[in-house]
């Protein structure tokens, strides 16, 4: 093993958990079977990244564009989401994991909205790992709601428009209290962001793999962390500057 594995883990990992549908279709099964299998991988990923010392794990579970899927798949996803939270919240709590949801909840039914609040309430004092689950989330939605919040404060005379800077803008985003994402992982072979976090990905390291989400193993999770540890993050500086700094 190389010494780079001793580098500190990323503080904030975000994942586009993609490929459930194709995983199921390869087995001649309905897409919903892949989504159920995907929940098992999600549980393992939460345990793995908690053990690895990551502070924030942001998971893309349902995008604002996923409403465009067939109504039956959308409704199965909502049911699965509710069931998974009902059956896993206690265990998350025992593991010291805090769960929060980012996205526009207004389109969910009352039962699901109540469960989101309940899972957040039960786990809110946990500090080992914070899992941010993005549901009905879109990067555009997030930027627009931040702009609206600032505009309201300007209109109310509480804020000078010229005083708005990047940290103030960032504070209005759904992940306003999180460090920016260090590592982005997308399984399932596509090389795109699909309207996931936009602002927070400005200096993130990207890791794409072809493995479909239900097959994404702890070994591959570790490979993503190892790859991250080998990257030199320059933030605009030269490599020589960083090496000179030791
Ligand atoms: C990701 O898997 C899960 C959700 C978007 C809810 P997909 O359902 O997108 O699976 P593929 O990409 O069709 O294989
Ligand atoms: C992104 O995956 C959303 C989630 C994983 C929840 P999609 O499968 O919906 O993305 P596109 O449509 O292929 O870009
Ligand atoms: Mg997909």
Coordinates of N, CA and C and ligand atoms in Angstrom, one line a residue:
X1 N 0.8 -1.2 0.0 CA 0.0 0.0 0.0 C 0.9 1.2 0.0
X2 N 0.4 2.3 -0.6 CA 1.2 3.5 -0.7 C 0.9 4.4 0.4
X3 N 1.8 5.4 0.6 CA 1.6 6.3 1.8 C 0.5 7.3 1.5
X4 N 0.1 7.4 0.2 CA -1.0 8.4 0.0 C -2.3 8.0 0.7
X5 N -2.4 6.7 1.1 CA -3.6 6.2 1.7 C -3.7 6.8 3.1
X6 N -2.6 7.4 3.6 CA -2.7 8.0 5.0 C -3.2 9.4 4.9
X7 N -3.5 10.0 3.7 CA -4.1 11.3 3.6 C -5.4 11.3 4.3
X8 N -5.8 12.5 4.8 CA -7.1 12.6 5.5 C -8.2 12.2 4.5
X9 N -9.3 11.7 5.0 CA -10.4 11.4 4.1 C -11.1 12.7 3.6
X10 N -11.9 12.6 2.5 CA -12.6 13.8 2.2 C -13.6 14.1 3.3
X11 N -13.9 15.4 3.5 CA -14.9 15.7 4.5 C -16.3 15.5 4.0
X12 N -16.5 15.8 2.7 CA -17.8 15.8 2.1 C -17.8 15.0 0.8
X13 N -18.5 13.9 0.8 CA -18.6 13.0 -0.4 C -20.0 13.1 -0.9
X14 N -20.2 13.3 -2.2 CA -21.6 13.3 -2.8 C -21.6 12.2 -3.9
X15 N -22.8 11.6 -3.9 CA -22.9 10.4 -4.9 C -24.2 10.5 -5.7
X16 N -24.0 10.3 -7.0 CA -25.2 10.0 -7.9 C -25.3 8.5 -8.0
X17 N -26.3 8.0 -7.3 CA -26.4 6.5 -7.2 C -27.2 6.1 -8.5
X18 N -26.5 5.8 -9.5 CA -27.2 5.6 -10.8 C -27.0 4.1 -11.3
X19 N -28.0 3.6 -12.0 CA -27.8 2.3 -12.6 C -28.8 1.2 -12.1
X20 N -29.7 1.6 -11.2 CA -30.6 0.6 -10.7 C -31.5 -0.1 -11.8
X21 N -32.0 0.8 -12.7 CA -32.9 0.3 -13.7 C -32.2 -0.7 -14.6
X22 N -31.0 -0.3 -15.1 CA -30.3 -1.2 -16.0 C -29.9 -2.5 -15.3
X23 N -29.5 -2.4 -14.0 CA -29.2 -3.6 -13.2 C -30.3 -4.6 -13.2
X24 N -31.5 -4.1 -13.1 CA -32.7 -5.0 -13.0 C -33.0 -5.5 -14.4
X25 N -32.9 -4.6 -15.5 CA -33.3 -5.1 -16.8 C -32.3 -6.2 -17.3
X26 N -31.1 -6.1 -16.9 CA -30.1 -7.1 -17.3 C -30.5 -8.5 -16.7
X27 N -31.3 -8.4 -15.7 CA -31.8 -9.7 -15.0 C -33.2 -10.0 -15.4
X28 N -33.7 -9.3 -16.4 CA -35.1 -9.4 -16.9 C -36.1 -9.2 -15.8
X29 N -35.7 -8.3 -14.9 CA -36.6 -8.0 -13.8 C -37.1 -6.5 -14.0
X30 N -38.2 -6.2 -13.3 CA -38.7 -4.8 -13.4 C -37.8 -3.8 -12.7
X31 N -37.8 -2.6 -13.2 CA -36.9 -1.6 -12.7 C -37.0 -1.4 -11.1
X32 N -38.2 -1.6 -10.6 CA -38.4 -1.5 -9.2 C -37.5 -2.5 -8.4
X33 N -37.2 -3.6 -9.0 CA -36.4 -4.6 -8.3 C -35.0 -4.0 -8.1
X34 N -34.5 -3.3 -9.2 CA -33.2 -2.6 -9.1 C -33.2 -1.5 -8.0
X35 N -34.3 -0.8 -7.9 CA -34.4 0.2 -6.9 C -34.3 -0.4 -5.5
X36 N -35.0 -1.5 -5.3 CA -34.9 -2.2 -4.0 C -33.5 -2.6 -3.6
X37 N -32.9 -3.2 -4.6 CA -31.5 -3.7 -4.4 C -30.6 -2.4 -4.1
X38 N -30.9 -1.4 -4.8 CA -30.1 -0.1 -4.6 C -30.1 0.4 -3.2
X39 N -31.3 0.2 -2.5 CA -31.4 0.6 -1.1 C -30.3 -0.1 -0.2
X40 N -30.1 -1.4 -0.6 CA -29.1 -2.2 0.2 C -27.7 -1.6 0.0
X41 N -27.4 -1.2 -1.2 CA -26.1 -0.6 -1.4 C -26.0 0.7 -0.7
X42 N -27.1 1.5 -0.7 CA -27.1 2.8 0.0 C -26.8 2.6 1.5
X43 N -27.4 1.5 2.1 CA -27.1 1.2 3.5 C -25.7 0.9 3.7
X44 N -25.1 0.1 2.8 CA -23.7 -0.2 3.0 C -22.8 1.0 2.8
X45 N -23.2 1.8 1.9 CA -22.4 3.1 1.6 C -22.4 4.0 2.8
X46 N -23.5 4.1 3.5 CA -23.6 4.9 4.7 C -22.7 4.4 5.8
X47 N -22.7 3.1 5.9 CA -21.8 2.4 7.0 C -20.4 2.6 6.6
X48 N -20.1 2.4 5.3 CA -18.7 2.5 4.8 C -18.1 3.9 5.1
X49 N -18.9 4.9 4.6 CA -18.3 6.3 4.7 C -18.3 6.8 6.1
X50 N -19.2 6.3 7.0 CA -19.2 6.6 8.4 C -17.9 6.0 9.0
X51 N -17.6 4.8 8.7 CA -16.3 4.2 9.2 C -15.1 4.9 8.7
X52 N -15.2 5.4 7.5 CA -14.0 6.1 6.8 C -13.7 7.4 7.4
X53 N -14.6 8.0 8.2 CA -14.3 9.3 8.8 C -14.8 10.5 8.0
X54 N -15.6 10.2 7.0 CA -16.3 11.3 6.2 C -17.3 12.0 7.1
X55 N -17.4 13.3 7.0 CA -18.4 14.0 7.9 C -19.7 14.2 7.3
X56 N -19.7 14.4 5.9 CA -21.0 14.6 5.2 C -21.1 13.7 4.0
X57 N -22.2 13.0 3.8 CA -22.4 12.2 2.7 C -23.7 12.7 2.0
X58 N -23.7 13.2 0.8 CA -24.9 13.7 0.2 C -25.2 12.7 -1.0
X59 N -26.4 12.2 -0.9 CA -26.9 11.1 -1.8 C -28.0 11.6 -2.7
X60 N -27.9 11.5 -4.0 CA -28.9 11.9 -4.9 C -29.9 10.7 -5.0
X61 N -31.1 10.9 -4.5 CA -32.1 9.8 -4.5 C -33.2 10.0 -5.5
X62 N -33.6 11.3 -5.7 CA -34.6 11.6 -6.7 C -34.5 13.0 -7.2
X63 N -34.3 13.2 -8.5 CA -34.1 14.5 -9.0 C -35.4 15.2 -9.4
X64 N -35.3 16.5 -9.5 CA -36.5 17.2 -9.9 C -37.0 16.8 -11.3
X65 N -36.1 16.2 -12.1 CA -36.4 15.7 -13.4 C -37.0 14.3 -13.4
X66 N -36.8 13.6 -12.3 CA -37.3 12.2 -12.2 C -38.8 12.1 -12.2
X67 N -39.5 13.2 -12.0 CA -41.0 13.2 -12.1 C -41.4 12.8 -13.5
X68 N -40.4 13.0 -14.5 CA -40.8 12.7 -15.9 C -40.8 11.2 -16.2
X69 N -40.5 10.4 -15.2 CA -40.5 8.9 -15.4 C -42.0 8.5 -15.4
X70 N -42.3 7.2 -15.9 CA -43.6 6.7 -15.9 C -44.2 6.8 -14.5
X71 N -45.5 7.2 -14.4 CA -46.1 7.4 -13.1 C -45.9 6.2 -12.1
X72 N -46.0 5.0 -12.7 CA -45.9 3.8 -11.9 C -44.5 3.7 -11.2
X73 N -43.4 4.1 -11.9 CA -42.1 4.0 -11.3 C -42.0 5.1 -10.3
X74 N -42.5 6.3 -10.6 CA -42.4 7.4 -9.6 C -43.1 6.9 -8.3
X75 N -44.3 6.3 -8.4 CA -45.0 6.0 -7.2 C -44.3 4.8 -6.5
X76 N -43.7 3.9 -7.2 CA -42.9 2.8 -6.5 C -41.7 3.4 -5.8
X77 N -41.1 4.4 -6.4 CA -40.0 5.1 -5.7 C -40.4 5.8 -4.4
X78 N -41.5 6.4 -4.5 CA -42.0 7.1 -3.3 C -42.4 6.1 -2.2
X79 N -43.0 5.0 -2.6 CA -43.3 3.9 -1.6 C -42.0 3.4 -1.0
X80 N -41.1 3.1 -1.8 CA -39.8 2.5 -1.4 C -39.1 3.5 -0.4
X81 N -39.2 4.7 -0.8 CA -38.5 5.7 0.0 C -39.1 5.8 1.4
X82 N -40.4 5.8 1.5 CA -41.1 5.8 2.8 C -40.8 4.5 3.6
X83 N -40.9 3.4 2.9 CA -40.6 2.1 3.6 C -39.2 2.1 4.2
X84 N -38.3 2.5 3.3 CA -36.9 2.4 3.8 C -36.6 3.3 5.0
X85 N -37.3 4.5 5.0 CA -37.1 5.4 6.2 C -37.7 4.8 7.4
X86 N -38.9 4.2 7.2 CA -39.6 3.6 8.3 C -38.8 2.5 9.0
X87 N -38.2 1.7 8.1 CA -37.5 0.5 8.7 C -36.0 0.8 9.0
X88 N -35.4 1.9 8.6 CA -34.0 2.1 8.8 C -33.6 3.2 9.8
X89 N -34.6 4.1 10.1 CA -34.3 5.3 10.9 C -33.7 4.9 12.3
X90 N -34.3 3.9 12.9 CA -33.8 3.5 14.3 C -32.3 3.0 14.2
X91 N -32.0 2.2 13.1 CA -30.7 1.7 13.0 C -29.7 2.9 12.7
X92 N -30.1 3.8 11.9 CA -29.2 5.0 11.6 C -28.9 5.7 13.0
X93 N -30.0 5.8 13.8 CA -29.8 6.5 15.0 C -28.8 5.7 15.9
X94 N -28.9 4.4 16.0 CA -28.0 3.6 16.8 C -26.5 3.8 16.3
X95 N -26.4 4.0 15.0 CA -25.0 4.2 14.4 C -24.5 5.6 14.6
X96 N -25.3 6.5 15.2 CA -24.8 7.9 15.4 C -24.9 8.7 14.1
X97 N -25.8 8.3 13.2 CA -25.9 9.0 11.9 C -27.1 10.0 11.9
X98 N -26.8 11.2 11.5 CA -27.9 12.2 11.3 C -28.4 12.1 9.9
X99 N -29.7 12.2 9.7 CA -30.2 12.2 8.3 C -31.0 13.5 8.1
X100 N -30.8 14.1 6.9 CA -31.5 15.3 6.6 C -31.9 15.2 5.1
X101 N -32.8 16.0 4.7 CA -33.3 15.9 3.3 C -33.2 17.3 2.7
X102 N -32.7 17.3 1.5 CA -32.6 18.6 0.8 C -33.4 18.5 -0.5
X103 N -34.1 19.5 -0.9 CA -35.0 19.5 -2.1 C -36.3 20.1 -1.7
X104 N -37.2 20.2 -2.8 CA -38.5 20.8 -2.6 C -39.5 19.7 -2.2
X105 N -39.9 19.7 -0.9 CA -40.7 18.7 -0.4 C -42.2 18.9 -0.7
X106 N -42.5 20.1 -1.2 CA -43.9 20.5 -1.3 C -44.7 19.5 -2.2
X107 N -44.0 18.8 -3.1 CA -44.7 18.0 -4.1 C -45.0 16.5 -3.5
X108 N -44.4 16.2 -2.3 CA -44.6 14.9 -1.8 C -45.9 14.8 -1.0
X109 N -46.5 13.6 -0.8 CA -47.7 13.6 -0.1 C -47.4 13.7 1.4
X110 N -48.5 13.9 2.2 CA -48.4 14.3 3.6 C -47.7 13.2 4.4
X111 N -48.0 11.9 4.0 CA -47.3 10.8 4.8 C -45.8 10.8 4.6
X112 N -45.4 11.0 3.4 CA -43.9 11.0 3.2 C -43.3 12.3 3.8
X113 N -44.0 13.4 3.7 CA -43.4 14.6 4.3 C -43.3 14.4 5.8
X114 N -44.3 13.8 6.4 CA -44.2 13.6 7.9 C -43.1 12.7 8.3
X115 N -42.8 11.6 7.4 CA -41.7 10.7 7.7 C -40.4 11.4 7.6
X116 N -40.2 12.3 6.6 CA -39.0 13.0 6.4 C -38.7 13.8 7.7
X117 N -39.7 14.5 8.2 CA -39.5 15.3 9.4 C -39.2 14.4 10.6
X118 N -39.9 13.3 10.7 CA -39.7 12.4 11.8 C -38.2 11.8 11.8
X119 N -37.8 11.4 10.6 CA -36.4 10.9 10.5 C -35.4 11.9 10.9
X120 N -35.6 13.2 10.4 CA -34.7 14.3 10.8 C -34.7 14.5 12.3
X121 N -36.0 14.5 12.9 CA -36.1 14.8 14.3 C -35.4 13.8 15.1
X122 N -35.6 12.5 14.8 CA -35.0 11.4 15.6 C -33.5 11.4 15.6
X123 N -32.9 11.8 14.5 CA -31.5 11.7 14.3 C -30.7 13.0 14.5
X124 N -31.4 14.1 14.8 CA -30.8 15.4 14.7 C -29.6 15.6 15.6
X125 N -29.5 14.9 16.7 CA -28.4 15.1 17.6 C -27.2 14.2 17.3
X126 N -27.3 13.4 16.3 CA -26.2 12.5 16.0 C -25.1 13.2 15.2
X127 N -23.9 12.9 15.5 CA -22.8 13.7 14.9 C -21.7 12.8 14.2
X128 N -21.9 11.5 14.2 CA -20.8 10.7 13.6 C -20.7 11.0 12.1
X129 N -21.8 11.0 11.4 CA -21.9 11.3 10.0 C -23.2 11.9 9.7
X130 N -23.2 13.0 8.9 CA -24.5 13.5 8.4 C -24.8 13.1 7.0
X131 N -25.9 12.4 6.8 CA -26.3 12.0 5.5 C -27.4 13.0 5.0
X132 N -27.0 13.7 3.9 CA -28.0 14.6 3.3 C -28.6 13.9 2.1
X133 N -29.9 13.6 2.1 CA -30.5 12.9 1.0 C -31.2 13.9 0.1
X134 N -30.8 13.9 -1.1 CA -31.4 14.9 -2.1 C -32.7 14.3 -2.7
X135 N -33.8 14.8 -2.4 CA -35.1 14.3 -2.9 C -35.9 15.4 -3.5
X136 N -36.4 15.2 -4.7 CA -36.9 16.3 -5.5 C -36.0 17.5 -5.5
X137 N -34.7 17.2 -5.7 CA -33.7 18.2 -5.6 C -33.2 18.4 -7.1
X138 N -32.9 19.7 -7.3 CA -32.2 20.0 -8.6 C -31.3 21.2 -8.3
X139 N -30.1 21.2 -8.9 CA -29.2 22.3 -8.6 C -29.8 23.6 -9.0
X140 N -30.6 23.7 -10.1 CA -31.2 24.9 -10.5 C -32.2 25.4 -9.4
X141 N -33.0 24.5 -9.0 CA -33.9 24.8 -7.9 C -33.2 25.4 -6.7
X142 N -32.1 24.8 -6.3 CA -31.3 25.3 -5.2 C -30.8 26.7 -5.4
X143 N -30.2 27.0 -6.5 CA -29.7 28.3 -6.8 C -30.9 29.3 -6.9
X144 N -32.0 28.9 -7.4 CA -33.1 29.9 -7.5 C -33.7 30.2 -6.2
X145 N -33.8 29.2 -5.3 CA -34.4 29.4 -4.0 C -33.4 30.3 -3.2
X146 N -32.1 30.1 -3.4 CA -31.2 31.0 -2.6 C -31.3 32.4 -3.1
X147 N -31.4 32.6 -4.4 CA -31.5 34.0 -5.0 C -32.8 34.6 -4.5
X148 N -33.9 33.8 -4.4 CA -35.2 34.4 -3.9 C -35.0 34.8 -2.5
X149 N -34.4 34.0 -1.6 CA -34.2 34.3 -0.2 C -33.5 35.6 0.0
X150 N -32.4 35.8 -0.8 CA -31.6 37.0 -0.7 C -32.4 38.2 -1.2
X151 N -33.1 38.0 -2.3 CA -33.9 39.1 -2.9 C -35.0 39.6 -1.9
X152 N -35.6 38.6 -1.2 CA -36.6 39.0 -0.2 C -35.9 39.9 0.9
X153 N -34.7 39.5 1.3 CA -34.1 40.3 2.4 C -33.7 41.7 1.9
X154 N -33.3 41.8 0.6 CA -33.0 43.1 0.0 C -34.2 43.9 0.0
X155 N -35.4 43.3 -0.5 CA -36.6 44.0 -0.6 C -37.1 44.5 0.8
X156 N -36.8 43.7 1.8 CA -37.2 44.1 3.2 C -36.3 45.1 3.8
X157 N -35.3 45.5 3.1 CA -34.3 46.5 3.6 C -33.3 45.9 4.6
X158 N -33.2 44.6 4.7 CA -32.3 44.0 5.7 C -30.9 43.8 5.1
X159 N -30.8 43.9 3.8 CA -29.5 43.6 3.1 C -29.3 44.5 2.0
X160 N -28.0 44.9 1.8 CA -27.6 45.8 0.7 C -27.2 44.8 -0.4
X161 N -27.8 45.0 -1.6 CA -27.6 44.1 -2.7 C -26.1 44.0 -3.0
X162 N -25.4 45.2 -2.9 CA -23.9 45.2 -3.3 C -23.1 44.5 -2.2
X163 N -23.7 44.2 -1.1 CA -22.9 43.5 0.0 C -23.0 41.9 -0.2
X164 N -23.8 41.5 -1.1 CA -23.9 40.0 -1.3 C -22.6 39.5 -1.9
X165 N -22.0 38.5 -1.2 CA -20.8 37.9 -1.7 C -20.9 36.4 -1.7
X166 N -19.9 35.7 -2.2 CA -20.0 34.3 -2.4 C -20.4 33.5 -1.1
X167 N -19.7 33.8 0.1 CA -20.1 33.1 1.3 C -21.6 33.4 1.7
X168 N -22.1 34.6 1.5 CA -23.5 34.9 1.8 C -24.4 34.1 0.9
X169 N -24.1 34.0 -0.3 CA -24.9 33.3 -1.3 C -24.9 31.8 -0.9
X170 N -23.7 31.3 -0.6 CA -23.6 29.9 -0.3 C -24.4 29.5 0.9
X171 N -24.5 30.4 1.9 CA -25.2 30.2 3.1 C -26.7 30.0 2.9
X172 N -27.2 30.5 1.8 CA -28.7 30.3 1.5 C -29.0 29.0 0.8
X173 N -27.9 28.3 0.4 CA -28.2 27.0 -0.4 C -28.6 26.0 0.6
X174 N -29.2 24.9 0.0 CA -29.7 23.8 0.9 C -28.6 23.2 1.8
X175 N -27.4 23.2 1.3 CA -26.3 22.7 2.1 C -25.4 23.8 2.7
X176 N -26.1 24.9 3.0 CA -25.4 26.1 3.4 C -24.5 25.9 4.6
X177 N -24.8 24.9 5.4 CA -23.9 24.7 6.6 C -22.9 23.6 6.4
X178 N -22.7 23.1 5.2 CA -21.8 22.0 4.9 C -20.5 22.5 4.2
X179 N -19.4 21.9 4.4 CA -18.2 22.2 3.6 C -18.6 21.8 2.1
X180 N -17.9 22.5 1.2 CA -18.1 22.2 -0.2 C -17.7 20.7 -0.5
X181 N -18.3 20.1 -1.5 CA -18.0 18.7 -1.8 C -16.6 18.5 -2.2
X182 N -15.9 17.5 -1.5 CA -14.5 17.2 -1.9 C -14.5 16.2 -3.0
X183 N -15.4 15.2 -2.9 CA -15.3 14.0 -3.8 C -16.8 13.8 -4.3
X184 N -16.9 13.7 -5.6 CA -18.2 13.4 -6.3 C -18.0 12.0 -6.9
X185 N -18.9 11.1 -6.7 CA -18.9 9.8 -7.3 C -20.2 9.6 -8.1
X186 N -20.1 9.1 -9.3 CA -21.2 8.7 -10.0 C -21.0 7.3 -10.6
X187 N -21.9 6.4 -10.2 CA -21.9 5.0 -10.7 C -22.7 5.0 -11.9
X188 N -22.7 3.9 -12.6 CA -23.7 3.7 -13.7 C -23.2 4.1 -15.1
X189 N -22.0 4.7 -15.2 CA -21.4 4.9 -16.5 C -21.6 6.2 -17.2
X190 N -22.6 7.0 -16.7 CA -22.8 8.3 -17.4 C -21.8 9.3 -16.8
X191 N -21.3 10.2 -17.7 CA -20.4 11.2 -17.2 C -21.1 12.6 -17.2
X192 N -22.0 12.8 -16.3 CA -22.7 14.1 -16.2 C -23.2 14.3 -14.8
X193 N -23.6 15.6 -14.6 CA -24.0 16.0 -13.3 C -25.5 15.9 -13.1
X194 N -26.3 15.8 -14.1 CA -27.7 15.7 -14.1 C -28.4 16.6 -13.1
X195 N -28.0 17.9 -13.0 CA -28.6 18.9 -12.2 C -28.5 18.5 -10.7
X196 N -27.4 17.8 -10.3 CA -27.2 17.6 -8.9 C -26.5 18.9 -8.4
X197 N -25.8 18.9 -7.3 CA -25.2 20.1 -6.7 C -24.4 20.8 -7.8
X198 N -24.6 22.1 -7.9 CA -23.9 22.9 -8.9 C -22.9 23.8 -8.3
X199 N -23.3 24.6 -7.4 CA -22.4 25.5 -6.7 C -21.3 24.8 -6.0
X200 N -21.8 23.7 -5.3 CA -20.8 23.0 -4.3 C -19.8 22.2 -5.1
X201 N -19.9 22.0 -6.4 CA -19.0 21.2 -7.2 C -17.9 22.0 -7.8
X202 N -17.8 23.3 -7.5 CA -16.8 24.2 -8.1 C -15.4 23.6 -8.1
X203 N -15.0 23.0 -7.0 CA -13.6 22.5 -6.9 C -13.6 21.0 -6.5
X204 N -14.6 20.3 -6.8 CA -14.8 18.9 -6.4 C -14.0 18.0 -7.3
X205 N -13.4 16.9 -6.7 CA -12.8 15.9 -7.5 C -13.8 14.9 -8.0
X206 N -13.8 14.6 -9.3 CA -14.8 13.7 -9.9 C -14.3 12.3 -10.0
X207 N -15.2 11.4 -9.7 CA -14.9 9.9 -9.8 C -16.1 9.3 -10.5
X208 N -15.9 8.8 -11.7 CA -16.9 8.1 -12.4 C -16.6 6.6 -12.6
X209 N -17.6 5.8 -12.4 CA -17.3 4.4 -12.7 C -18.5 3.7 -13.4
X210 N -18.2 2.7 -14.1 CA -19.3 2.0 -14.9 C -20.2 1.1 -14.0
X211 N -19.7 0.7 -12.9 CA -20.5 -0.3 -12.0 C -21.9 0.3 -11.8
X212 N -22.9 -0.6 -11.9 CA -24.2 -0.1 -11.6 C -24.4 -0.1 -10.1
X213 N -25.2 0.9 -9.6 CA -25.3 1.1 -8.2 C -25.5 -0.1 -7.3
X214 N -26.4 -1.0 -7.7 CA -26.6 -2.2 -6.8 C -25.3 -3.1 -6.7
X215 N -24.4 -3.0 -7.6 CA -23.2 -3.8 -7.6 C -22.0 -3.0 -7.0
X216 N -22.2 -1.8 -6.6 CA -21.1 -0.9 -6.1 C -20.7 -1.4 -4.7
X217 N -19.5 -2.0 -4.6 CA -19.1 -2.7 -3.4 C -18.2 -1.8 -2.5
X218 N -18.0 -2.3 -1.3 CA -17.0 -1.6 -0.4 C -15.7 -1.5 -1.0
X219 N -15.2 -2.5 -1.8 CA -13.9 -2.4 -2.4 C -13.9 -1.2 -3.4
X220 N -15.0 -1.0 -4.1 CA -15.0 0.1 -5.1 C -15.1 1.4 -4.3
X221 N -15.8 1.4 -3.2 CA -15.9 2.7 -2.4 C -14.5 3.1 -2.0
X222 N -13.8 2.0 -1.5 CA -12.4 2.3 -1.1 C -11.6 2.8 -2.3
X223 N -11.8 2.2 -3.5 CA -11.0 2.6 -4.6 C -11.2 4.1 -4.9
X224 N -12.5 4.6 -4.7 CA -12.8 6.0 -4.9 C -12.0 6.8 -3.9
X225 N -12.0 6.4 -2.7 CA -11.2 7.2 -1.6 C -9.7 7.1 -1.9
X226 N -9.2 6.0 -2.4 CA -7.8 5.9 -2.7 C -7.5 6.9 -3.9
X227 N -8.3 6.9 -4.9 CA -8.1 7.7 -6.1 C -8.1 9.2 -5.6
X228 N -9.1 9.5 -4.7 CA -9.1 10.9 -4.2 C -7.8 11.3 -3.5
X229 N -7.3 10.3 -2.7 CA -6.1 10.6 -2.0 C -4.9 10.8 -2.9
X230 N -4.9 10.3 -4.1 CA -3.8 10.5 -5.1 C -4.0 11.8 -5.8
X231 N -5.1 12.5 -5.8 CA -5.3 13.7 -6.6 C -4.6 14.9 -5.9
X232 N -4.0 15.8 -6.7 CA -3.4 17.0 -6.1 C -4.4 18.1 -6.4
X233 N -5.0 18.7 -5.3 CA -6.0 19.7 -5.4 C -5.2 21.1 -5.4
X234 N -5.3 21.8 -6.5 CA -4.4 22.9 -6.6 C -5.1 24.3 -6.4
X235 N -6.4 24.3 -6.5 CA -7.2 25.5 -6.3 C -6.6 26.7 -6.9
X236 N -6.1 26.6 -8.1 CA -5.6 27.7 -8.9 C -4.1 27.9 -8.8
X237 N -3.5 27.2 -7.8 CA -2.0 27.4 -7.6 C -1.3 26.5 -8.6
X238 N 0.0 26.5 -8.6 CA 0.8 25.6 -9.4 C 1.2 24.4 -8.5
X239 N 1.5 23.3 -9.2 CA 2.0 22.1 -8.5 C 3.3 22.4 -7.7
X240 N 4.1 23.3 -8.3 CA 5.4 23.6 -7.6 C 5.1 24.3 -6.3
X241 N 4.2 25.2 -6.3 CA 3.8 25.9 -5.0 C 3.4 25.0 -4.0
X242 N 2.6 24.0 -4.4 CA 2.1 23.1 -3.4 C 3.2 22.1 -2.8
X243 N 4.0 21.7 -3.8 CA 5.1 20.8 -3.3 C 6.1 21.5 -2.5
X244 N 6.3 22.8 -2.8 CA 7.2 23.6 -2.0 C 6.7 23.8 -0.6
X245 N 5.4 23.8 -0.5 CA 4.8 24.0 0.9 C 4.9 22.7 1.7
X246 N 5.4 21.7 1.1 CA 5.6 20.4 1.8 C 4.3 19.6 1.8
Ligands
LIG1 C1 -30.9 5.7 -10.2 O1 -31.0 4.6 -11.1 C2 -32.1 5.8 -9.3 C3 -33.0 6.9 -9.5 C4 -32.8 7.8 -10.5 C5 -34.1 7.0 -8.7 P1 -31.8 4.7 -12.4 O2 -33.3 4.4 -12.1 O3 -31.6 6.0 -13.1 O4 -31.2 3.5 -13.2 P2 -30.8 3.5 -14.8 O5 -29.9 4.7 -15.0 O6 -32.1 3.6 -15.6 O7 -30.1 2.2 -15.0
LIG2 C1 -29.7 11.2 -11.6 O1 -29.9 10.0 -12.3 C2 -30.7 11.2 -10.5 C3 -30.5 10.2 -9.4 C4 -29.6 9.3 -9.3 C5 -31.5 10.3 -8.4 P1 -30.7 9.9 -13.6 O2 -30.6 8.5 -14.1 O3 -32.1 10.4 -13.4 O4 -30.0 10.9 -14.6 P2 -30.1 11.1 -16.2 O5 -31.5 11.3 -16.5 O6 -29.5 9.8 -16.8 O7 -29.2 12.2 -16.5
LIG3 MG1 -30.2 6.7 -14.4

